[in-house]
Amino acid sequence: MKYDFDTIIPRRGTNSYKWDTPEEENVLPMWVADMDFHTAPAIVEALQERVAHGIFGYTKVPETYYDAVVRWFGNRHHWQINPRWIIYTSGVVPALSAVIKALTDSGDKVIVQTPAYNCFFSSIRNNGCELSANNLIYRGGRYTIDFDDLEAKAADPKVKILLLCNPHNPVGRVWTPEELRHIGDICLRNGVFVVADEIHCELTYGRHDYTPFASLSERFQQNSVTCVSPSKAFNLAGLQIANIIAADDEVRRRIDRAININEVCDVNPFGVIATMAAYNEGGEWLDALRKYLWENYEYLCHFFTERLPQYHVLPLEGTYLVWIDCRASGIGSDATTLRLQEEQKLMVNSGTIYGPGGEGFIRLNIACPRKLLADGLERITHILSKN
């Protein structure tokens, strides 16, 4: 293999949020969404060159940064972006918060398709808005969108925004063009603006291709903004870089103002350098990563089939976060998570933090060397096999 994803790289003692949050040394963290792999060599080389300069003052984002973003999404995802649509900021969560601040008033409602990424809820709450939950339908071991309920929720005049998670975290769906068009049509009919969190867009598998929501029509593009970052796909979360892509001039002006109000308008030189290296030179490494992650998922599925057949592993169309139905245990998500941590020293995410519909599920991060994955699965067996 040209790229090494099997070597276990010690991270404890590096001020890693993932690894250093648990105080005990023998805890295996498979919770927060960062990867236990070195990033692409081209990114490391670009950062080393920048570090060698030795001066790290305020950063002016160059035109070549915008060129890299535009070229990547054009070549990789067939979405033609105008560089002036791009607003850089320090992360997708700050981006979401700024967009909500820009486009809502206190007391407005925001639709979220639950269970959903837990920071959606805090971003809504922190801006004085209310959650309107469009619960996904879980049937036959797979999630779909409840379009009738979405239509009813969107018709509420207090609803101003739909937060779209594409690909969806935590349930692992990659929404099809047909599903996205249905969402877009409902939102247009009801005057609801779409805010698309597409941070996991590079991490899809098989025939489940990522479709940028805004790429489907000019009307959708004008009635939406898209938040993206290389952080998930290239393991760069600590470098604090993301982009908001907004085609509508007035929307972009309001978001830019909110970005400045929230004081998240500056980025660091390493995030800029890493983004350019990722988008200019990281494609081959990313393809190898996706292959390895899919093989990890296949390993996990085989393990559950052989050792824990009473529990259902959800299909993984996108992300590296596996959603597992643990309702057969009868003890609930929080109790399962607590027992895994206390008795087996394994950290996973309880489904309850992802809002309505999350009870009975856990989320497992499989972006790690296979040996660590195997260790984590054995620890899970000691708890789930007892029920």
Short mmCIF file of C-alpha atoms in Angstrom, two decimals:
data_model
loop_
_atom_site.label_atom_id
_atom_site.label_comp_id
_atom_site.label_asym_id
_atom_site.label_seq_id
_atom_site.Cartn_x
_atom_site.Cartn_y
_atom_site.Cartn_z
CA MET A 1 0.00 0.00 0.00
CA LYS A 2 1.39 3.40 -0.97
CA TYR A 3 -0.14 5.08 2.07
CA ASP A 4 0.06 3.59 5.55
CA PHE A 5 -3.17 3.50 7.52
CA ASP A 6 -2.25 0.47 9.67
CA THR A 7 0.48 1.93 11.86
CA ILE A 8 -0.77 2.93 15.31
CA ILE A 9 0.40 6.49 16.00
CA PRO A 10 0.51 7.36 19.74
CA ARG A 11 -1.68 10.40 20.36
CA ARG A 12 -2.03 10.39 24.13
CA GLY A 13 -0.02 13.22 25.67
CA THR A 14 -0.34 15.43 22.57
CA ASN A 15 -3.23 17.49 24.00
CA SER A 16 -5.58 15.51 21.78
CA TYR A 17 -9.19 16.21 22.71
CA LYS A 18 -10.07 12.70 21.57
CA TRP A 19 -7.32 10.84 23.43
CA ASP A 20 -6.47 13.08 26.38
CA THR A 21 -9.99 13.78 27.60
CA PRO A 22 -10.12 10.39 29.38
CA GLU A 23 -7.62 10.46 32.26
CA GLU A 24 -6.95 6.72 32.34
CA GLU A 25 -4.28 5.58 29.91
CA ASN A 26 -5.99 2.34 28.85
CA VAL A 27 -9.15 4.03 27.52
CA LEU A 28 -9.76 3.50 23.79
CA PRO A 29 -11.58 6.55 22.36
CA MET A 30 -13.87 5.84 19.40
CA TRP A 31 -16.15 8.81 19.88
CA VAL A 32 -15.32 12.33 18.63
CA ALA A 33 -15.03 12.61 14.84
CA ASP A 34 -11.36 12.87 14.11
CA MET A 35 -9.13 10.19 12.59
CA ASP A 36 -6.12 8.34 14.00
CA PHE A 37 -4.17 8.57 10.73
CA HIS A 38 -1.44 10.89 9.50
CA THR A 39 -2.86 13.30 6.97
CA ALA A 40 -1.80 13.29 3.32
CA PRO A 41 1.99 13.59 2.87
CA ALA A 42 1.55 16.60 0.58
CA ILE A 43 -0.15 18.47 3.44
CA VAL A 44 2.60 17.61 5.92
CA GLU A 45 5.27 18.75 3.47
CA ALA A 46 3.48 22.04 2.80
CA LEU A 47 3.10 22.72 6.52
CA GLN A 48 6.73 21.85 7.23
CA GLU A 49 7.82 24.32 4.57
CA ARG A 50 5.62 27.01 6.11
CA VAL A 51 6.92 26.27 9.64
CA ALA A 52 10.51 26.57 8.39
CA HIS A 53 9.82 30.21 7.54
CA GLY A 54 9.53 30.84 11.28
CA ILE A 55 7.19 33.84 11.30
CA PHE A 56 3.50 33.34 11.97
CA GLY A 57 1.84 36.72 11.76
CA TYR A 58 -1.67 37.61 10.64
CA THR A 59 -2.65 35.79 7.47
CA LYS A 60 -3.90 37.25 4.22
CA VAL A 61 -5.79 34.54 2.33
CA PRO A 62 -4.39 34.48 -1.23
CA GLU A 63 -6.25 34.15 -4.51
CA THR A 64 -4.67 30.72 -4.92
CA TYR A 65 -6.71 29.56 -1.92
CA TYR A 66 -9.97 30.38 -3.68
CA ASP A 67 -8.64 28.82 -6.89
CA ALA A 68 -7.95 25.55 -5.05
CA VAL A 69 -11.47 25.40 -3.58
CA VAL A 70 -13.12 26.21 -6.91
CA ARG A 71 -11.02 23.70 -8.84
CA TRP A 72 -11.59 20.90 -6.31
CA PHE A 73 -15.37 21.19 -6.27
CA GLY A 74 -15.50 21.63 -10.03
CA ASN A 75 -13.30 18.64 -10.85
CA ARG A 76 -14.29 16.33 -8.01
CA HIS A 77 -17.97 17.14 -7.56
CA HIS A 78 -19.03 18.88 -10.80
CA TRP A 79 -20.11 22.01 -8.97
CA GLN A 80 -19.01 25.29 -10.51
CA ILE A 81 -18.39 27.83 -7.75
CA ASN A 82 -17.68 31.51 -8.28
CA PRO A 83 -14.70 32.38 -6.04
CA ARG A 84 -16.44 35.52 -4.78
CA TRP A 85 -19.12 33.32 -3.23
CA ILE A 86 -16.60 31.93 -0.73
CA ILE A 87 -16.39 33.23 2.83
CA TYR A 88 -13.64 31.61 4.91
CA THR A 89 -14.00 31.13 8.65
CA SER A 90 -12.61 29.07 11.51
CA GLY A 91 -14.87 26.02 11.34
CA VAL A 92 -18.18 24.63 10.16
CA VAL A 93 -19.86 25.01 13.57
CA PRO A 94 -18.94 28.72 13.81
CA ALA A 95 -20.13 29.00 10.20
CA LEU A 96 -23.51 27.47 11.02
CA SER A 97 -23.90 29.74 14.03
CA ALA A 98 -23.05 32.83 11.98
CA VAL A 99 -25.49 31.85 9.22
CA ILE A 100 -28.30 31.35 11.74
CA LYS A 101 -27.49 34.71 13.31
CA ALA A 102 -27.51 36.37 9.87
CA LEU A 103 -30.77 34.91 8.59
CA THR A 104 -33.05 34.62 11.63
CA ASP A 105 -34.50 36.66 14.46
CA SER A 106 -34.87 35.50 18.04
CA GLY A 107 -37.87 33.19 18.32
CA ASP A 108 -37.66 31.91 14.75
CA LYS A 109 -37.63 28.16 14.15
CA VAL A 110 -35.02 25.99 12.45
CA ILE A 111 -35.82 22.56 11.02
CA VAL A 112 -33.40 19.73 11.76
CA GLN A 113 -33.77 16.19 10.44
CA THR A 114 -33.23 14.17 13.58
CA PRO A 115 -31.33 12.29 14.89
CA ALA A 116 -28.72 14.85 13.87
CA TYR A 117 -25.29 16.24 14.69
CA ASN A 118 -25.55 17.50 18.26
CA CYS A 119 -23.92 20.91 17.61
CA PHE A 120 -26.91 21.82 15.44
CA PHE A 121 -28.97 22.07 18.61
CA SER A 122 -26.56 24.38 20.43
CA SER A 123 -26.15 26.61 17.37
CA ILE A 124 -29.92 27.03 17.22
CA ARG A 125 -30.29 27.61 20.95
CA ASN A 126 -27.37 30.05 21.19
CA ASN A 127 -28.98 32.28 18.56
CA GLY A 128 -32.31 32.42 20.37
CA CYS A 129 -34.12 30.17 17.90
CA GLU A 130 -36.28 27.10 18.41
CA LEU A 131 -35.80 23.57 17.10
CA SER A 132 -38.41 22.13 14.74
CA ALA A 133 -37.64 18.40 14.49
CA ASN A 134 -38.37 16.64 11.20
CA ASN A 135 -37.73 13.12 12.50
CA LEU A 136 -36.24 10.72 9.98
CA ILE A 137 -38.14 7.48 9.38
CA TYR A 138 -36.30 4.36 10.53
CA ARG A 139 -37.78 1.36 8.81
CA GLY A 140 -36.29 -1.89 7.57
CA GLY A 141 -32.89 -1.00 9.00
CA ARG A 142 -32.56 2.21 6.96
CA TYR A 143 -33.43 5.88 7.30
CA THR A 144 -35.54 7.93 4.92
CA ILE A 145 -36.99 11.44 5.06
CA ASP A 146 -40.55 12.03 6.25
CA PHE A 147 -41.50 14.43 3.46
CA ASP A 148 -45.10 14.83 4.64
CA ASP A 149 -43.89 15.96 8.04
CA LEU A 150 -41.25 18.19 6.41
CA GLU A 151 -43.96 19.88 4.34
CA ALA A 152 -46.05 20.48 7.46
CA LYS A 153 -43.10 21.83 9.46
CA ALA A 154 -41.94 24.08 6.60
CA ALA A 155 -45.43 25.59 6.34
CA ASP A 156 -45.04 27.09 9.83
CA PRO A 157 -44.44 30.83 9.22
CA LYS A 158 -41.97 30.90 12.12
CA VAL A 159 -39.68 28.42 10.34
CA LYS A 160 -36.92 30.28 8.50
CA ILE A 161 -34.15 27.71 7.97
CA LEU A 162 -33.64 24.01 7.30
CA LEU A 163 -30.29 22.69 8.51
CA LEU A 164 -29.45 19.96 6.01
CA CYS A 165 -26.76 17.42 6.91
CA ASN A 166 -25.43 15.96 3.64
CA PRO A 167 -23.97 13.33 4.08
CA HIS A 168 -25.92 12.81 7.25
CA ASN A 169 -24.24 12.52 10.64
CA PRO A 170 -24.93 10.27 12.52
CA VAL A 171 -27.11 7.92 10.43
CA GLY A 172 -24.67 7.66 7.50
CA ARG A 173 -27.06 8.44 4.66
CA VAL A 174 -25.85 10.16 1.49
CA TRP A 175 -28.97 11.89 0.21
CA THR A 176 -29.79 11.14 -3.42
CA PRO A 177 -30.38 13.90 -6.00
CA GLU A 178 -34.10 12.97 -5.94
CA GLU A 179 -34.30 13.34 -2.17
CA LEU A 180 -32.43 16.64 -2.28
CA ARG A 181 -34.71 17.99 -5.01
CA HIS A 182 -37.75 17.06 -2.94
CA ILE A 183 -36.27 18.91 0.05
CA GLY A 184 -35.42 21.91 -2.11
CA ASP A 185 -38.87 22.12 -3.68
CA ILE A 186 -40.59 22.00 -0.27
CA CYS A 187 -38.33 24.74 1.05
CA LEU A 188 -38.87 26.97 -1.99
CA ARG A 189 -42.65 26.60 -1.77
CA ASN A 190 -42.62 27.61 1.87
CA GLY A 191 -39.94 30.31 1.90
CA VAL A 192 -37.51 28.24 3.97
CA PHE A 193 -33.79 28.82 3.41
CA VAL A 194 -31.51 25.75 3.24
CA VAL A 195 -28.24 25.72 5.17
CA ALA A 196 -26.29 22.66 4.03
CA ASP A 197 -23.61 21.21 6.31
CA GLU A 198 -21.59 19.17 3.81
CA ILE A 199 -18.44 18.71 5.86
CA HIS A 200 -18.39 14.93 5.26
CA CYS A 201 -18.83 15.32 1.50
CA GLU A 202 -15.56 13.61 0.54
CA LEU A 203 -16.27 10.48 2.57
CA THR A 204 -18.74 8.43 0.52
CA TYR A 205 -18.64 4.82 -0.63
CA GLY A 206 -19.65 2.67 -3.58
CA ARG A 207 -22.47 4.05 -5.69
CA HIS A 208 -23.45 6.62 -3.07
CA ASP A 209 -22.02 9.73 -4.67
CA TYR A 210 -22.19 13.06 -2.88
CA THR A 211 -24.35 15.65 -4.62
CA PRO A 212 -23.89 19.28 -3.50
CA PHE A 213 -27.39 20.54 -2.76
CA ALA A 214 -26.67 23.88 -4.40
CA SER A 215 -25.50 22.23 -7.62
CA LEU A 216 -28.95 20.87 -8.50
CA SER A 217 -30.51 24.10 -9.77
CA GLU A 218 -29.98 27.85 -9.91
CA ARG A 219 -33.02 28.36 -7.65
CA PHE A 220 -31.61 25.98 -5.04
CA GLN A 221 -28.24 27.71 -5.27
CA GLN A 222 -29.82 31.10 -4.56
CA ASN A 223 -31.95 29.69 -1.73
CA SER A 224 -29.10 28.04 0.15
CA VAL A 225 -25.63 28.32 1.55
CA THR A 226 -23.18 25.44 1.85
CA CYS A 227 -20.65 24.92 4.65
CA VAL A 228 -17.62 22.78 3.80
CA SER A 229 -14.14 22.08 5.13
CA PRO A 230 -11.27 19.72 4.39
CA SER A 231 -11.11 18.95 8.12
CA LYS A 232 -12.97 15.62 8.22
CA ALA A 233 -11.60 14.06 5.04
CA PHE A 234 -7.99 15.13 5.61
CA ASN A 235 -7.92 15.04 9.44
CA LEU A 236 -7.29 18.78 9.85
CA ALA A 237 -9.88 19.73 12.48
CA GLY A 238 -7.29 21.36 14.75
CA LEU A 239 -6.22 23.77 12.00
CA GLN A 240 -9.54 25.65 12.23
CA ILE A 241 -10.54 26.31 8.63
CA ALA A 242 -13.85 26.14 6.75
CA ASN A 243 -15.72 27.84 3.95
CA ILE A 244 -19.24 29.17 3.54
CA ILE A 245 -20.38 29.21 -0.09
CA ALA A 246 -23.18 31.70 -0.69
CA ALA A 247 -24.29 32.64 -4.21
CA ASP A 248 -26.83 35.31 -3.25
CA ASP A 249 -25.18 38.70 -2.80
CA GLU A 250 -27.45 39.96 -0.02
CA VAL A 251 -27.28 36.67 1.89
CA ARG A 252 -23.50 36.73 1.60
CA ARG A 253 -23.35 40.31 2.88
CA ARG A 254 -25.45 39.43 5.92
CA ILE A 255 -23.36 36.35 6.67
CA ASP A 256 -20.14 38.31 6.32
CA ARG A 257 -21.50 40.80 8.85
CA ALA A 258 -22.43 37.98 11.27
CA ILE A 259 -19.01 36.40 10.86
CA ASN A 260 -17.48 39.69 11.99
CA ILE A 261 -19.95 40.10 14.86
CA ASN A 262 -19.05 36.61 16.07
CA GLU A 263 -15.32 37.43 15.67
CA VAL A 264 -14.62 34.32 13.58
CA CYS A 265 -13.39 36.22 10.55
CA ASP A 266 -9.68 35.38 10.93
CA VAL A 267 -7.98 32.07 10.13
CA ASN A 268 -4.48 30.82 10.80
CA PRO A 269 -1.74 30.33 8.18
CA PHE A 270 -1.63 26.56 8.64
CA GLY A 271 -5.30 26.10 7.84
CA VAL A 272 -4.89 28.07 4.62
CA ILE A 273 -1.75 26.16 3.56
CA ALA A 274 -3.29 22.78 4.45
CA THR A 275 -6.49 23.49 2.52
CA MET A 276 -4.57 24.38 -0.62
CA ALA A 277 -2.36 21.30 -0.33
CA ALA A 278 -5.35 19.05 0.28
CA TYR A 279 -7.36 20.33 -2.66
CA ASN A 280 -4.38 20.63 -5.02
CA GLU A 281 -2.51 17.43 -4.21
CA GLY A 282 -4.57 15.25 -1.86
CA GLY A 283 -6.92 13.39 -4.20
CA GLU A 284 -4.93 10.16 -4.49
CA TRP A 285 -4.42 9.91 -0.74
CA LEU A 286 -8.13 10.56 -0.14
CA ASP A 287 -9.11 7.74 -2.49
CA ALA A 288 -6.80 5.36 -0.59
CA LEU A 289 -8.29 6.52 2.72
CA ARG A 290 -11.83 5.89 1.53
CA LYS A 291 -10.88 2.36 0.49
CA TYR A 292 -9.36 1.66 3.91
CA LEU A 293 -12.36 3.10 5.76
CA TRP A 294 -14.74 0.96 3.71
CA GLU A 295 -12.68 -2.14 4.53
CA ASN A 296 -12.91 -1.18 8.21
CA TYR A 297 -16.68 -1.00 7.85
CA GLU A 298 -16.78 -4.41 6.17
CA TYR A 299 -14.66 -5.82 9.01
CA LEU A 300 -17.09 -4.38 11.56
CA CYS A 301 -20.13 -5.77 9.73
CA HIS A 302 -18.59 -9.25 9.54
CA PHE A 303 -17.74 -9.05 13.25
CA PHE A 304 -21.32 -8.17 14.21
CA THR A 305 -22.74 -10.87 11.94
CA GLU A 306 -20.53 -13.49 13.59
CA ARG A 307 -20.47 -12.32 17.20
CA LEU A 308 -23.40 -9.94 17.78
CA PRO A 309 -26.09 -10.87 15.24
CA GLN A 310 -28.92 -9.51 17.40
CA TYR A 311 -27.70 -5.94 16.81
CA HIS A 312 -28.18 -4.11 13.51
CA VAL A 313 -25.36 -2.11 11.93
CA LEU A 314 -26.79 0.64 9.74
CA PRO A 315 -25.63 0.86 6.10
CA LEU A 316 -22.69 3.25 5.79
CA GLU A 317 -23.13 5.37 2.68
CA GLY A 318 -21.01 8.25 3.94
CA THR A 319 -18.84 9.49 6.87
CA TYR A 320 -16.67 7.22 9.03
CA LEU A 321 -19.21 7.18 11.85
CA VAL A 322 -21.13 3.93 12.18
CA TRP A 323 -24.65 4.07 13.64
CA ILE A 324 -25.54 0.88 15.52
CA ASP A 325 -28.99 -0.19 16.71
CA CYS A 326 -28.50 -1.49 20.25
CA ARG A 327 -32.13 -1.65 21.28
CA ALA A 328 -31.94 -5.42 21.65
CA SER A 329 -29.85 -4.87 24.79
CA GLY A 330 -32.87 -3.36 26.55
CA ILE A 331 -30.72 -1.01 28.65
CA GLY A 332 -30.74 2.19 26.57
CA SER A 333 -28.05 4.25 24.88
CA ASP A 334 -26.76 6.13 27.91
CA ALA A 335 -26.48 2.99 30.04
CA THR A 336 -24.74 1.13 27.21
CA THR A 337 -22.26 3.97 26.70
CA LEU A 338 -21.59 4.25 30.43
CA ARG A 339 -20.99 0.53 30.82
CA LEU A 340 -18.65 0.47 27.84
CA GLN A 341 -16.59 3.25 29.38
CA GLU A 342 -16.61 2.05 32.99
CA GLU A 343 -16.27 -1.69 32.41
CA GLN A 344 -14.38 -1.89 29.11
CA LYS A 345 -12.62 1.51 28.92
CA LEU A 346 -14.17 2.21 25.51
CA MET A 347 -15.59 5.64 24.63
CA VAL A 348 -18.39 5.82 22.07
CA ASN A 349 -21.23 8.32 21.57
CA SER A 350 -24.66 7.72 23.02
CA GLY A 351 -27.46 8.15 20.50
CA THR A 352 -29.38 10.39 22.90
CA ILE A 353 -27.12 13.39 22.23
CA TYR A 354 -28.36 13.45 18.62
CA GLY A 355 -31.90 14.39 19.62
CA PRO A 356 -35.23 12.73 18.86
CA GLY A 357 -34.83 9.23 17.47
CA GLY A 358 -31.36 8.66 18.92
CA GLU A 359 -32.38 6.56 21.92
CA GLY A 360 -31.30 2.94 21.55
CA PHE A 361 -28.37 3.68 19.22
CA ILE A 362 -24.66 4.32 19.60
CA ARG A 363 -22.22 6.04 17.21
CA LEU A 364 -18.81 4.46 16.63
CA ASN A 365 -15.85 6.16 14.94
CA ILE A 366 -14.04 3.62 12.73
CA ALA A 367 -11.36 6.00 11.37
CA CYS A 368 -8.48 4.20 13.03
CA PRO A 369 -5.97 1.42 12.27
CA ARG A 370 -7.72 -1.92 11.98
CA LYS A 371 -5.96 -3.30 15.05
CA LEU A 372 -7.57 -0.58 17.18
CA LEU A 373 -10.94 -1.25 15.57
CA ALA A 374 -10.63 -4.96 16.39
CA ASP A 375 -9.76 -4.07 19.99
CA GLY A 376 -12.79 -1.80 20.27
CA LEU A 377 -15.14 -4.42 18.85
CA GLU A 378 -13.92 -7.02 21.35
CA ARG A 379 -14.64 -4.57 24.17
CA ILE A 380 -18.14 -3.98 22.79
CA THR A 381 -18.76 -7.73 22.77
CA HIS A 382 -18.11 -7.97 26.51
CA ILE A 383 -21.03 -5.62 27.14
CA LEU A 384 -23.55 -6.31 24.35
CA SER A 385 -23.20 -10.10 24.41
CA LYS A 386 -24.46 -10.13 28.01
CA ASN A 387 -27.91 -8.94 26.95
#
